[in-house]
Short mmCIF file of the C-alpha atoms (twelve columns), coordinates in Angstrom:
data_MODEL
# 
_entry.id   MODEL 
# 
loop_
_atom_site.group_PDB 
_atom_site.id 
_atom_site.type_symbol 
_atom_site.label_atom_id 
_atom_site.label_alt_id 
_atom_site.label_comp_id 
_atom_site.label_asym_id 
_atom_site.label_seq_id 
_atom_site.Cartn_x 
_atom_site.Cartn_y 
_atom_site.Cartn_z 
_atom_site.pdbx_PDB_model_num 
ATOM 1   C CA . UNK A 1   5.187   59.161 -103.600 1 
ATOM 2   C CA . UNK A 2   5.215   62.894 -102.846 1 
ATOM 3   C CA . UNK A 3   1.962   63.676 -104.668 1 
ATOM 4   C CA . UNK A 4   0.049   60.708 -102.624 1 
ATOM 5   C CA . UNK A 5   1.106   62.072 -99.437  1 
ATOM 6   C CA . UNK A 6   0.062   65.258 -100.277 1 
ATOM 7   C CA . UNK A 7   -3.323  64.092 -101.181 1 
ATOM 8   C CA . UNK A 8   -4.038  62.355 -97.807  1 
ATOM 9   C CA . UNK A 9   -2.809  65.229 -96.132  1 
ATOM 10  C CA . UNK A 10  -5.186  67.376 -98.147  1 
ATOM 11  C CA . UNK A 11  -8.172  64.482 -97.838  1 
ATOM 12  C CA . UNK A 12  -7.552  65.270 -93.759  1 
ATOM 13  C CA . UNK A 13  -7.518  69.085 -94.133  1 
ATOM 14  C CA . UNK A 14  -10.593 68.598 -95.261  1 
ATOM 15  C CA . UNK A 15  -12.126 66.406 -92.414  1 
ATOM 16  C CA . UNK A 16  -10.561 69.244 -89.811  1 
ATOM 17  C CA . UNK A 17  -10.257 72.676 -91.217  1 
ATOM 18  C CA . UNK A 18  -10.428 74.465 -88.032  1 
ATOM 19  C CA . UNK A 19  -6.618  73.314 -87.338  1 
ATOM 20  C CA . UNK A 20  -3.297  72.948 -89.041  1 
ATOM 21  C CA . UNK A 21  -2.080  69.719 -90.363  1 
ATOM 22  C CA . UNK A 22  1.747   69.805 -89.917  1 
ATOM 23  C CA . UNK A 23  3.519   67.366 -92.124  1 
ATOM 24  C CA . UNK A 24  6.918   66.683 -93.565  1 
ATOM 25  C CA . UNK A 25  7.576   67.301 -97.205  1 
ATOM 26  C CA . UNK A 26  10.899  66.276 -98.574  1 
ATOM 27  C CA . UNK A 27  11.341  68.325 -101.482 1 
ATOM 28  C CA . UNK A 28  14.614  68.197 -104.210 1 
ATOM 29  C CA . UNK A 29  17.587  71.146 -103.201 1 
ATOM 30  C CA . UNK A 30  16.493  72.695 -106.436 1 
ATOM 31  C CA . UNK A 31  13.089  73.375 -105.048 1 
ATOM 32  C CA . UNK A 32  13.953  74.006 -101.858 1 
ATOM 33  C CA . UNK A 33  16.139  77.063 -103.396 1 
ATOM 34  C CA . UNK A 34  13.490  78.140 -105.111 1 
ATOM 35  C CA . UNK A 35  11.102  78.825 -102.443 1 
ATOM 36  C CA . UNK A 36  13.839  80.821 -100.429 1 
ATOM 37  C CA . UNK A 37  14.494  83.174 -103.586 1 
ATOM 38  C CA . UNK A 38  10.600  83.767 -104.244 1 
ATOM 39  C CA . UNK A 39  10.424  83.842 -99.978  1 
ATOM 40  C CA . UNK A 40  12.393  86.819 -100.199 1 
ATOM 41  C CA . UNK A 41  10.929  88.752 -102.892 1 
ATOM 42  C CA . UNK A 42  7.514   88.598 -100.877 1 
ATOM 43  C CA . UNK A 43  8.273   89.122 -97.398  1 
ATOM 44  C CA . UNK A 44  7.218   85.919 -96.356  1 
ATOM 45  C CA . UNK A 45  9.150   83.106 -94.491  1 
ATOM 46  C CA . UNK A 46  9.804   80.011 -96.216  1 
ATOM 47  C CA . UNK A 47  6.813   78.265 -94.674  1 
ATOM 48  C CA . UNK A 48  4.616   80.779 -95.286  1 
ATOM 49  C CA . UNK A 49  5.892   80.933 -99.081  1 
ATOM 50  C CA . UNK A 50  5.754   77.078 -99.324  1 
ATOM 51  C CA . UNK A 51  2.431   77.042 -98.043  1 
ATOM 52  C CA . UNK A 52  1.135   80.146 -100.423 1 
ATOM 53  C CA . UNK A 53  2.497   78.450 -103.379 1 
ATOM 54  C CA . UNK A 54  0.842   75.260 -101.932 1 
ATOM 55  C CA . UNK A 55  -2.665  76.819 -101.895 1 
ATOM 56  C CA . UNK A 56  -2.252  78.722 -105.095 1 
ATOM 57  C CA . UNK A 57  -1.598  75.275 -106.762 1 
ATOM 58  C CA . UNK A 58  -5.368  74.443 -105.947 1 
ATOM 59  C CA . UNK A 59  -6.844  77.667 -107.815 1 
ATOM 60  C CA . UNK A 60  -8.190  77.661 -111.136 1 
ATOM 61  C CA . UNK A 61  -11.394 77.599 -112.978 1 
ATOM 62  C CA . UNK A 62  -12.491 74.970 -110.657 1 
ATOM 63  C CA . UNK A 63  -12.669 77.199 -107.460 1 
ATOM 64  C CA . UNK A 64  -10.342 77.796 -104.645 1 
ATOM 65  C CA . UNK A 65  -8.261  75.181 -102.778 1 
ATOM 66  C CA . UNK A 66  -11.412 74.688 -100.618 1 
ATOM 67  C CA . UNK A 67  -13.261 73.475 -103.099 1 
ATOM 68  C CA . UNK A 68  -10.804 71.283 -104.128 1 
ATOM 69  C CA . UNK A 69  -10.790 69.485 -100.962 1 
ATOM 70  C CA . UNK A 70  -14.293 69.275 -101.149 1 
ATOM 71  C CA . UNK A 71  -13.883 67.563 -103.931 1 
ATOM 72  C CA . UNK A 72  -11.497 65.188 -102.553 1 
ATOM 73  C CA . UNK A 73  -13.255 64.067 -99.606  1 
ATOM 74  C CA . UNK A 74  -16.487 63.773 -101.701 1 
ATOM 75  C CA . UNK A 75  -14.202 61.322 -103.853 1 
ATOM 76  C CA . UNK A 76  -13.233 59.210 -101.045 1 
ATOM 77  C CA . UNK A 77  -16.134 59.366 -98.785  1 
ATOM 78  C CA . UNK A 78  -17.938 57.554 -102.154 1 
ATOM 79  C CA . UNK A 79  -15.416 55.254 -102.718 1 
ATOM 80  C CA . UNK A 80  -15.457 54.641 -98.513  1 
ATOM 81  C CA . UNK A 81  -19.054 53.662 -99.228  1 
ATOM 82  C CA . UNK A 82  -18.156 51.643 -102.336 1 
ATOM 83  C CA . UNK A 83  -16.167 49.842 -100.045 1 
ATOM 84  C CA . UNK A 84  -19.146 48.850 -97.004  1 
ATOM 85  C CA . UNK A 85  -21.528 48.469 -100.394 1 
ATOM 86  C CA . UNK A 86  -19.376 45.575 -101.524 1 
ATOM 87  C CA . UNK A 87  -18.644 43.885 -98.085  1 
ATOM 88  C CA . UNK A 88  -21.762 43.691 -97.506  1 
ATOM 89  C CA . UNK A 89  -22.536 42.245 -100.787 1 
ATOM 90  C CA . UNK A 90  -20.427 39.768 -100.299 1 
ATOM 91  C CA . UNK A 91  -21.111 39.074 -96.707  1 
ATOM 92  C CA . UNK A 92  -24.844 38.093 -98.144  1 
ATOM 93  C CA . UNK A 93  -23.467 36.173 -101.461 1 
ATOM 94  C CA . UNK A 94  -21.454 34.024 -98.739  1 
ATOM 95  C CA . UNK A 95  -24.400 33.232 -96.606  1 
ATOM 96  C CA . UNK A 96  -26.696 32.068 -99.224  1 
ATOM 97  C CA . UNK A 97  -23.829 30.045 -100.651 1 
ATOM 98  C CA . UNK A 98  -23.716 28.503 -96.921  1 
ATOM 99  C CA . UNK A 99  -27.015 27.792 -97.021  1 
ATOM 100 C CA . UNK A 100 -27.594 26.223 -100.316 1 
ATOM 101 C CA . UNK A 101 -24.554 24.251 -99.263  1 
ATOM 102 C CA . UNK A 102 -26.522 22.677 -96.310  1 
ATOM 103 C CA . UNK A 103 -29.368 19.758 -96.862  1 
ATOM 104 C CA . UNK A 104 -32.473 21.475 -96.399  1 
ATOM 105 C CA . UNK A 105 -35.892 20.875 -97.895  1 
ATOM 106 C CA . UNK A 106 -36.374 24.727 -99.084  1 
ATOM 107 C CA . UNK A 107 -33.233 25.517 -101.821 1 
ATOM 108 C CA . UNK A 108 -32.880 29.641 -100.452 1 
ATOM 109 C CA . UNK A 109 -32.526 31.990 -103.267 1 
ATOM 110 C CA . UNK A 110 -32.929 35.725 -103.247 1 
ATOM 111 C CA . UNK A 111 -36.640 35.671 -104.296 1 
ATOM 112 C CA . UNK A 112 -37.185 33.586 -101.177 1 
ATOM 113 C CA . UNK A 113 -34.675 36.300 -98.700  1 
ATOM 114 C CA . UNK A 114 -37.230 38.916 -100.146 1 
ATOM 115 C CA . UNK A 115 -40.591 36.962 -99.623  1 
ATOM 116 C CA . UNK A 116 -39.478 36.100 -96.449  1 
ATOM 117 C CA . UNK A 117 -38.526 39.520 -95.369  1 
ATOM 118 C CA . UNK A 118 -42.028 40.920 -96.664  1 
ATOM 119 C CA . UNK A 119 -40.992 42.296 -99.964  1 
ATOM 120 C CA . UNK A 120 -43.644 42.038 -103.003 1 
ATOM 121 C CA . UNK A 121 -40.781 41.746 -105.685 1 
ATOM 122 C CA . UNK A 122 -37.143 40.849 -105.197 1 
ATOM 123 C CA . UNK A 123 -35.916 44.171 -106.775 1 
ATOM 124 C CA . UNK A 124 -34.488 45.492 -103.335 1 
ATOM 125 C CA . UNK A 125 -32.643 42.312 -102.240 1 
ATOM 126 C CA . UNK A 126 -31.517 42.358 -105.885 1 
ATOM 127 C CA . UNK A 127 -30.070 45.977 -105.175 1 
ATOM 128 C CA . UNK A 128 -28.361 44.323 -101.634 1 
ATOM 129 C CA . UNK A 129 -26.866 41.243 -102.720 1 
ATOM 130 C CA . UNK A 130 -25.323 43.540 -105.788 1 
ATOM 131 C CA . UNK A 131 -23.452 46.085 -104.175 1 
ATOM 132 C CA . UNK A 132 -26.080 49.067 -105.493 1 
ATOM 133 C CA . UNK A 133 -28.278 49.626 -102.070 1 
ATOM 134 C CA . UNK A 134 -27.515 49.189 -98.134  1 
ATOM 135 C CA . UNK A 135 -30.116 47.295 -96.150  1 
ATOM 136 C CA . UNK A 136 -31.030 49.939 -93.000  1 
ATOM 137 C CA . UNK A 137 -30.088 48.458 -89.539  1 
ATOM 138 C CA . UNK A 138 -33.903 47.238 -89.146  1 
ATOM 139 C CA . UNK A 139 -33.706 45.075 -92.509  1 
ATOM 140 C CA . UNK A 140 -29.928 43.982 -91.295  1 
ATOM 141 C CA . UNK A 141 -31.283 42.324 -88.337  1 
ATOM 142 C CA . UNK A 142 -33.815 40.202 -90.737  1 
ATOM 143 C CA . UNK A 143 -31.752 39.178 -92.555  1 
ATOM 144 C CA . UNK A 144 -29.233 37.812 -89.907  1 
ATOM 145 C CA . UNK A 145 -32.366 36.154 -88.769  1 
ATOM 146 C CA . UNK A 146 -32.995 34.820 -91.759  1 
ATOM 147 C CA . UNK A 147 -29.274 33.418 -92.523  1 
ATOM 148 C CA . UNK A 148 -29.051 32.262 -89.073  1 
ATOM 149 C CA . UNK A 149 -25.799 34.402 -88.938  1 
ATOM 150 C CA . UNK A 150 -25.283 37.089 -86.227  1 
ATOM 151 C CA . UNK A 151 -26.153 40.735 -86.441  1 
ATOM 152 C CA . UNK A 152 -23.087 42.101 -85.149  1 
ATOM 153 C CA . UNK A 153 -20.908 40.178 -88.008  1 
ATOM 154 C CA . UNK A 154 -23.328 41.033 -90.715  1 
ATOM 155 C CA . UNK A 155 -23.656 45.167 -89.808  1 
ATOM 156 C CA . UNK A 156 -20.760 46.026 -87.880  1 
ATOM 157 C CA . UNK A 157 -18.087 43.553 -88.593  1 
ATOM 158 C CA . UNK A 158 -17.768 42.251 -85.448  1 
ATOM 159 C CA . UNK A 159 -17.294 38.895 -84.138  1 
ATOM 160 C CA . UNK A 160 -17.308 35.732 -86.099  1 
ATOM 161 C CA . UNK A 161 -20.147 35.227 -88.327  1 
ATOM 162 C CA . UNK A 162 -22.212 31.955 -86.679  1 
ATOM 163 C CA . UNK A 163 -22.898 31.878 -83.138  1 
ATOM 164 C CA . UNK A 164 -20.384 29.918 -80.817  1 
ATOM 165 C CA . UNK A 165 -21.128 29.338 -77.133  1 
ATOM 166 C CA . UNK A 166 -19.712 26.979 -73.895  1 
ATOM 167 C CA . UNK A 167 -21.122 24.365 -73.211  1 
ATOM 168 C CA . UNK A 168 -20.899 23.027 -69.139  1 
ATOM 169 C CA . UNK A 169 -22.077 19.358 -67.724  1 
ATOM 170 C CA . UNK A 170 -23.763 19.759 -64.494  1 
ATOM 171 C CA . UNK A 171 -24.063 16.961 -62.128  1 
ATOM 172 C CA . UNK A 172 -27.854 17.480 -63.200  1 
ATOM 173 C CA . UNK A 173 -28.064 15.259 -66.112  1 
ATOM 174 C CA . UNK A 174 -31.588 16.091 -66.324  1 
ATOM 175 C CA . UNK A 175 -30.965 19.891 -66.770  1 
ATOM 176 C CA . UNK A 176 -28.074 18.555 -69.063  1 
ATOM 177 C CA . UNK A 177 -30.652 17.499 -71.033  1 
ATOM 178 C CA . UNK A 178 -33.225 19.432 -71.074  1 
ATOM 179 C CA . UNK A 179 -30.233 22.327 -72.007  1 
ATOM 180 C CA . UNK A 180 -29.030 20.601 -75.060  1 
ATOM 181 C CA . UNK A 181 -32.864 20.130 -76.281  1 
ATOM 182 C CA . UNK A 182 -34.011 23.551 -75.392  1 
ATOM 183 C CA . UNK A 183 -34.730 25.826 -78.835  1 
ATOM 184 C CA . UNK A 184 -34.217 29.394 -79.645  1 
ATOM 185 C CA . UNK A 185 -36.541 32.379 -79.992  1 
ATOM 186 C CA . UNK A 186 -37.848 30.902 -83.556  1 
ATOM 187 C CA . UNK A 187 -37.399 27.394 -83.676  1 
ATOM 188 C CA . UNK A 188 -37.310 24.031 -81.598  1 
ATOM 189 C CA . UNK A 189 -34.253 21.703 -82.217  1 
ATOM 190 C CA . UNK A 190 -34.435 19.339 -84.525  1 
ATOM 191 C CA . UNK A 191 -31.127 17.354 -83.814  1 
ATOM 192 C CA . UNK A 192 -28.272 17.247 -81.346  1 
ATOM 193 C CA . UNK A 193 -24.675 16.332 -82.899  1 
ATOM 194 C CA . UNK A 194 -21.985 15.145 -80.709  1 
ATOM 195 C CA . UNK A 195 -18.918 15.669 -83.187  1 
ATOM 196 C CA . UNK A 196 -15.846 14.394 -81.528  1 
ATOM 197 C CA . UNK A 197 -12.501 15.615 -83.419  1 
ATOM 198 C CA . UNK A 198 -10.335 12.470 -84.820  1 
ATOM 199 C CA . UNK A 199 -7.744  13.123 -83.083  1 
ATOM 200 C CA . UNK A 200 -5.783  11.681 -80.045  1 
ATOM 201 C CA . UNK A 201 -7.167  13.623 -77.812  1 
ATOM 202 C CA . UNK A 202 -10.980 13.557 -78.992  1 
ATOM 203 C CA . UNK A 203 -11.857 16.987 -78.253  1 
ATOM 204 C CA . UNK A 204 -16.064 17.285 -78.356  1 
ATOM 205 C CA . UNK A 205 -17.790 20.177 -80.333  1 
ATOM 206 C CA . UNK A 206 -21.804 20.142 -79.867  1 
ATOM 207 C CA . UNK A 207 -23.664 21.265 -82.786  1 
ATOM 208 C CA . UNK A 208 -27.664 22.150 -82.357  1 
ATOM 209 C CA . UNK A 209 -29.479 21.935 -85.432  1 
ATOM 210 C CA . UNK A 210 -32.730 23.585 -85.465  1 
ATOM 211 C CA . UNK A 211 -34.899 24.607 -88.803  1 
ATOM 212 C CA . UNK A 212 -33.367 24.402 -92.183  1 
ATOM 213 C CA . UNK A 213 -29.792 25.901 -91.827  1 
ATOM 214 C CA . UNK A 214 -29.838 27.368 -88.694  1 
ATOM 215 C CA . UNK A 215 -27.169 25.959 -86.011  1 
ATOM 216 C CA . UNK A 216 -25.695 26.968 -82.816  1 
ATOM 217 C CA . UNK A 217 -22.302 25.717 -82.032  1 
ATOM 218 C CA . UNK A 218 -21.401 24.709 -78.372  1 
ATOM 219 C CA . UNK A 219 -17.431 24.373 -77.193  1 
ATOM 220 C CA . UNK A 220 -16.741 22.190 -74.638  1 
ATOM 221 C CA . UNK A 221 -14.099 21.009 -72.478  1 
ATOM 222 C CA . UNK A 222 -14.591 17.365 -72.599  1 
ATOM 223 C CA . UNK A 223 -11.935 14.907 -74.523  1 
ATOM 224 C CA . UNK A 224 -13.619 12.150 -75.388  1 
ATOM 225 C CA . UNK A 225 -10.175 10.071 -75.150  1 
ATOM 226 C CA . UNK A 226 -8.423  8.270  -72.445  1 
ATOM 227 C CA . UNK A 227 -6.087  11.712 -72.669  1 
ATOM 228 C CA . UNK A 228 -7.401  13.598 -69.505  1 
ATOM 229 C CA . UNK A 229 -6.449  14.070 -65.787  1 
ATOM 230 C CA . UNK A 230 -9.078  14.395 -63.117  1 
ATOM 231 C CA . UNK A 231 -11.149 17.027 -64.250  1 
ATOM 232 C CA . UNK A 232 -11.352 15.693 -67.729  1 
ATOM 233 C CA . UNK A 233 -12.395 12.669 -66.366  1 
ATOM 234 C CA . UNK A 234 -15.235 14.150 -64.145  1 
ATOM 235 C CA . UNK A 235 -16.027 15.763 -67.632  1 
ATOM 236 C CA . UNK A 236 -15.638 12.893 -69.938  1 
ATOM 237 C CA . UNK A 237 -18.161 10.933 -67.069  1 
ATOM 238 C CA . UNK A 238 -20.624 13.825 -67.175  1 
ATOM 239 C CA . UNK A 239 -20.906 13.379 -71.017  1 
ATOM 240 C CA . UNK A 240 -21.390 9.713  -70.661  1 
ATOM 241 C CA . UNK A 241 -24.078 9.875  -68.037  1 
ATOM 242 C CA . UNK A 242 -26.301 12.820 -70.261  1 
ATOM 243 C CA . UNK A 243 -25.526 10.490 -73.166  1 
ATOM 244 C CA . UNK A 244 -27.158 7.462  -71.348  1 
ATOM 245 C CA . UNK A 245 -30.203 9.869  -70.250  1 
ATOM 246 C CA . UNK A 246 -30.759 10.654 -73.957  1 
ATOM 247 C CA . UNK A 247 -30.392 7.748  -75.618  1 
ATOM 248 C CA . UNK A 248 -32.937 6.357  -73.319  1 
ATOM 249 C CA . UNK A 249 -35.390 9.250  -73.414  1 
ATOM 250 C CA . UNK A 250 -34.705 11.322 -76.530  1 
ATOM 251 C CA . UNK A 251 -32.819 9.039  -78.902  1 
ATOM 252 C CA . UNK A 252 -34.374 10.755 -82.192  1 
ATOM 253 C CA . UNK A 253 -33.072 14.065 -81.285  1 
ATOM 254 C CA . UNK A 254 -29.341 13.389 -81.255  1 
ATOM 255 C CA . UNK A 255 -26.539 12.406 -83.635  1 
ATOM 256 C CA . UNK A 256 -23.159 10.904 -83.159  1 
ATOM 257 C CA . UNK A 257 -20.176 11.786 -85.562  1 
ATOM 258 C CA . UNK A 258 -16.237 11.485 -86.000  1 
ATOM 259 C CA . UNK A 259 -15.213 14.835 -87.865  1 
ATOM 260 C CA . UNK A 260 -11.896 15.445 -89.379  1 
ATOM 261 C CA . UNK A 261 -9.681  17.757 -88.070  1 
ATOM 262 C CA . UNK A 262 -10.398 20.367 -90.427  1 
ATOM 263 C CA . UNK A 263 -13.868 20.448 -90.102  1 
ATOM 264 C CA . UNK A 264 -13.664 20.364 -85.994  1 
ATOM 265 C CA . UNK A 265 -11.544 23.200 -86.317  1 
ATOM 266 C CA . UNK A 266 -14.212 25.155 -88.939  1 
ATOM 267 C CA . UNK A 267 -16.973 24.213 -86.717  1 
ATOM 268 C CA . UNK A 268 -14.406 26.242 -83.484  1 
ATOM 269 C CA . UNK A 269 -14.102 28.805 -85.984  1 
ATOM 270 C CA . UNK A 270 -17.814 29.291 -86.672  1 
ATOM 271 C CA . UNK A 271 -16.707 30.675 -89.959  1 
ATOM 272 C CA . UNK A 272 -18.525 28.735 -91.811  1 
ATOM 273 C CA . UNK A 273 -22.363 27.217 -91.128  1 
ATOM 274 C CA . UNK A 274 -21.979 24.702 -88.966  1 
ATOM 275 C CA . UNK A 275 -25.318 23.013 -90.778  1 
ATOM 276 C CA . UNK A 276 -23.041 23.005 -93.445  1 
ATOM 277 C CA . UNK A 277 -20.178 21.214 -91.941  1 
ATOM 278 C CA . UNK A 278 -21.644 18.780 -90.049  1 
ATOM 279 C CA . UNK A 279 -24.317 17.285 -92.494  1 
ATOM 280 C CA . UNK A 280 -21.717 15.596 -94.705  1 
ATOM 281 C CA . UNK A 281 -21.440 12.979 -91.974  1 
ATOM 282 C CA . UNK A 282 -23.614 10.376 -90.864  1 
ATOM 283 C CA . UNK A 283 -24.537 9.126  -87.545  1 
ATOM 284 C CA . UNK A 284 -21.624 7.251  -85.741  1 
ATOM 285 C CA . UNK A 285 -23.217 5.411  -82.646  1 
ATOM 286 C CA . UNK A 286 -20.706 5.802  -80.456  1 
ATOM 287 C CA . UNK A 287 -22.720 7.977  -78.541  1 
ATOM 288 C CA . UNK A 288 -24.947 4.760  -77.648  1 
ATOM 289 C CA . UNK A 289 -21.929 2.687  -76.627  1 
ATOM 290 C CA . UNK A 290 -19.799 4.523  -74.527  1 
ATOM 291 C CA . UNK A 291 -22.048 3.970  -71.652  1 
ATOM 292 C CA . UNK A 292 -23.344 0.447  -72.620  1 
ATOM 293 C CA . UNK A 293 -21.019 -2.198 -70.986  1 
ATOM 294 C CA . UNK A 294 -22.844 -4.479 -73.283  1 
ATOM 295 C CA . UNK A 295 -21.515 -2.662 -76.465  1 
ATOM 296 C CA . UNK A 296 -18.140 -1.604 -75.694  1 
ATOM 297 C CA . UNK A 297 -16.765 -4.305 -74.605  1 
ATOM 298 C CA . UNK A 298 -17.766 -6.127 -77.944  1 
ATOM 299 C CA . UNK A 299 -16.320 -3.182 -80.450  1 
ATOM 300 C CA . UNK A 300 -12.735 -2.953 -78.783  1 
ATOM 301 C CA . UNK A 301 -11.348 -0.221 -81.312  1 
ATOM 302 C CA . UNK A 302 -13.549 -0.189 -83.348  1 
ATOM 303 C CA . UNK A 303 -14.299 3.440  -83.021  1 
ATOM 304 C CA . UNK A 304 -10.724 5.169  -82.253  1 
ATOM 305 C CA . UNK A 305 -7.477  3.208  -80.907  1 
ATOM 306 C CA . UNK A 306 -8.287  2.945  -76.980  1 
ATOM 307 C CA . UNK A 307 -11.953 3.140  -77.482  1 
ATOM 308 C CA . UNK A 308 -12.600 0.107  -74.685  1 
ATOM 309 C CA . UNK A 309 -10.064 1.100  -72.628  1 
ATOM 310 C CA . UNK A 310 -11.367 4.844  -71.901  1 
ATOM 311 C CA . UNK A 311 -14.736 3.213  -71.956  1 
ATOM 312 C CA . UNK A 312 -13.756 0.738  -69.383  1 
ATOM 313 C CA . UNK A 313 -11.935 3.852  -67.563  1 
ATOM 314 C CA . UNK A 314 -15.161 5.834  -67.334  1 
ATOM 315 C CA . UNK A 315 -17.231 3.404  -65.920  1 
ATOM 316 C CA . UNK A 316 -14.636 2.844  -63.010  1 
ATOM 317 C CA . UNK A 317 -14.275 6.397  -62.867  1 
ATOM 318 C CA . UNK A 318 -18.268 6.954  -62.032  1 
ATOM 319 C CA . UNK A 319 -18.524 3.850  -59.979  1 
ATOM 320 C CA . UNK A 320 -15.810 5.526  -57.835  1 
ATOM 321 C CA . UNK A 321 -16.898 8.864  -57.789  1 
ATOM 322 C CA . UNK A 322 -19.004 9.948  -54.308  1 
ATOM 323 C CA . UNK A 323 -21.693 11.809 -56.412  1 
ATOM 324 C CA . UNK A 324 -21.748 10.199 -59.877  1 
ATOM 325 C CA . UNK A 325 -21.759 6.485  -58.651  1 
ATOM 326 C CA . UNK A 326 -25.330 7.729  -57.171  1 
ATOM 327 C CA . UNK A 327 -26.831 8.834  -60.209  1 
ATOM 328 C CA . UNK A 328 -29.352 6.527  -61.740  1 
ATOM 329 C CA . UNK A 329 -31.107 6.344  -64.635  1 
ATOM 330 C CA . UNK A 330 -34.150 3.992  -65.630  1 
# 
């Protein structure tokens, strides 16, 4: 124990030689004896003889003590960069495991990161995805591009690794919408997933899936559940309204599903792709019915326990409500 602490004292010398590092040393009697006798012979105090027999340790063919802590921080500034070298290795190893995992027409494999990024052979993604070579900032950005990941995660460490936003109903259920279907910088969506979490309360996580494995997860507040008070409601009537809009107008572009618990809570997370989660399930059309008189009232619980009556609920709710009961929808 007394020889590590001495060595991370040392490694910090070395970072700040232009002041003292005071630490404390505990040190047998027998020792302690010693440096008083040998203080006294000298001249010196007992620090000063403690510390002279300290630095004298370091000398030898080598070089001085200097040198030596040279040395030191050379060893751990290499094995600090041993360290970032195999995070980010495995940072990239996990996100082409995510992707592979989702179902996309193009398989991505590390000849495809470097053809995509520009490269003529796959040598330097080789060297990334290894441990052997950092990407620079400029190629980190591509490649959280690429992965569909975000930048700050992959280079810094910061944040969660897949984008999460919120996710409000207006009384616009146009702009709703139009919101929901809107693309990013690269790509246009391809689907809409309304996943609600089997659970008693029904808590609804919006997943938009645009090219290949690239996702953006939006939290809201709505339960989907007859478990809400007034402003759930208002949300939960909001949902159903937008729902009726797009079924009518954009019914290709969205998905229904019933996750498990564990997944709803990995697609909060956004630890893992959400691509990834959310294509083991298949559509659930309860996002047709909770609006549709004609449909829930024929299905009873067929979805969840208390399915028809938080269907039945919502529609009183809106009929009741001084803006909502005005919206309409052809």
């Amino acid at each position: 124990m007394v020889i590590l602490f001495v060595l991370n004292s040392i490694f910090y010398l070395g970072f700040k030689m232009s002041k003292n590092v005071q630490f404390n040393l505990r040190i047998p009697t027998e020792l302690k004896a010693l440096i008083s006798d040998a203080s006294k012979v000298s001249g010196r105090s007992i620090n000063a003889e403690a510390q002279y027999r300290l630095e004298k340790s370091f000398e030898g063919q080598e070089g001085s003590y200097i040198e030596a802590i040279d040395d030191l921080k050379s060893f751990f500034d290499a094995h600090l960069r041993s360290d970032r070298l195999n995070l980010l290795s495995g940072k990239l190893n996990f996100l082409l495991s995510e992707a592979k995992a989702t179902d996309s027409f193009h398989t991505p494999s590390i000849s495809r990161v470097a053809e995509a990024l520009g490269y003529n052979s796959v040598g330097v993604t080789e060297d990334w995805f290894e441990g052997r070579k950092e990407p620079s900032f400029n190629e980190l950005e591509k490649l959280a591009t690429y992965f569909g990941c975000q930048k700050n995660w992959l280079a810094h460490d910061e944040g969660r690794p897949f984008a999460k936003e919120t996710f409000e109903f207006g009384y616009d259920i146009e702009e709703n919408a139009r919101s929901l279907l809107k693309g990013n910088n690269e790509d246009e969506v391809k689907l809409v997933w309304f996943a609600r979490n089997n659970t008693e309360n029904g808590e609804l996580v919006i997943i938009k899936h645009y090219d290949s494995w690239h996702g953006l997860i939006l939290d809201s507040r709505v339960h989907v559940s007859d478990k809400v008070g007034i402003g759930g409601s208002e949300d939960r009537a909001l949902l159903s309204l937008t729902l009726k809009y797009l079924c009518k107008y954009h019914i290709s572009k969205i998905r229904g599903a019933i996750v498990s618990e564990p997944d709803f809570n990995e697609l909060i997370w956004a630890k893992q792709n959400p691509i990834k989660v959310i294509d083991k399930y298949r559509h659930n059309s309860w996002i047709e019915d909770i609006w549709d008189r004609s449909m829930y009232s024929k299905k009873a619980n067929s979805y969840w326990k208390g399915w028809s009556e938080m269907c039945m609920s919502n529609e009183l709710y809106i009929s009741g409500h001084e803006i909502l009961s005005k919206i309409s929808i052809k």
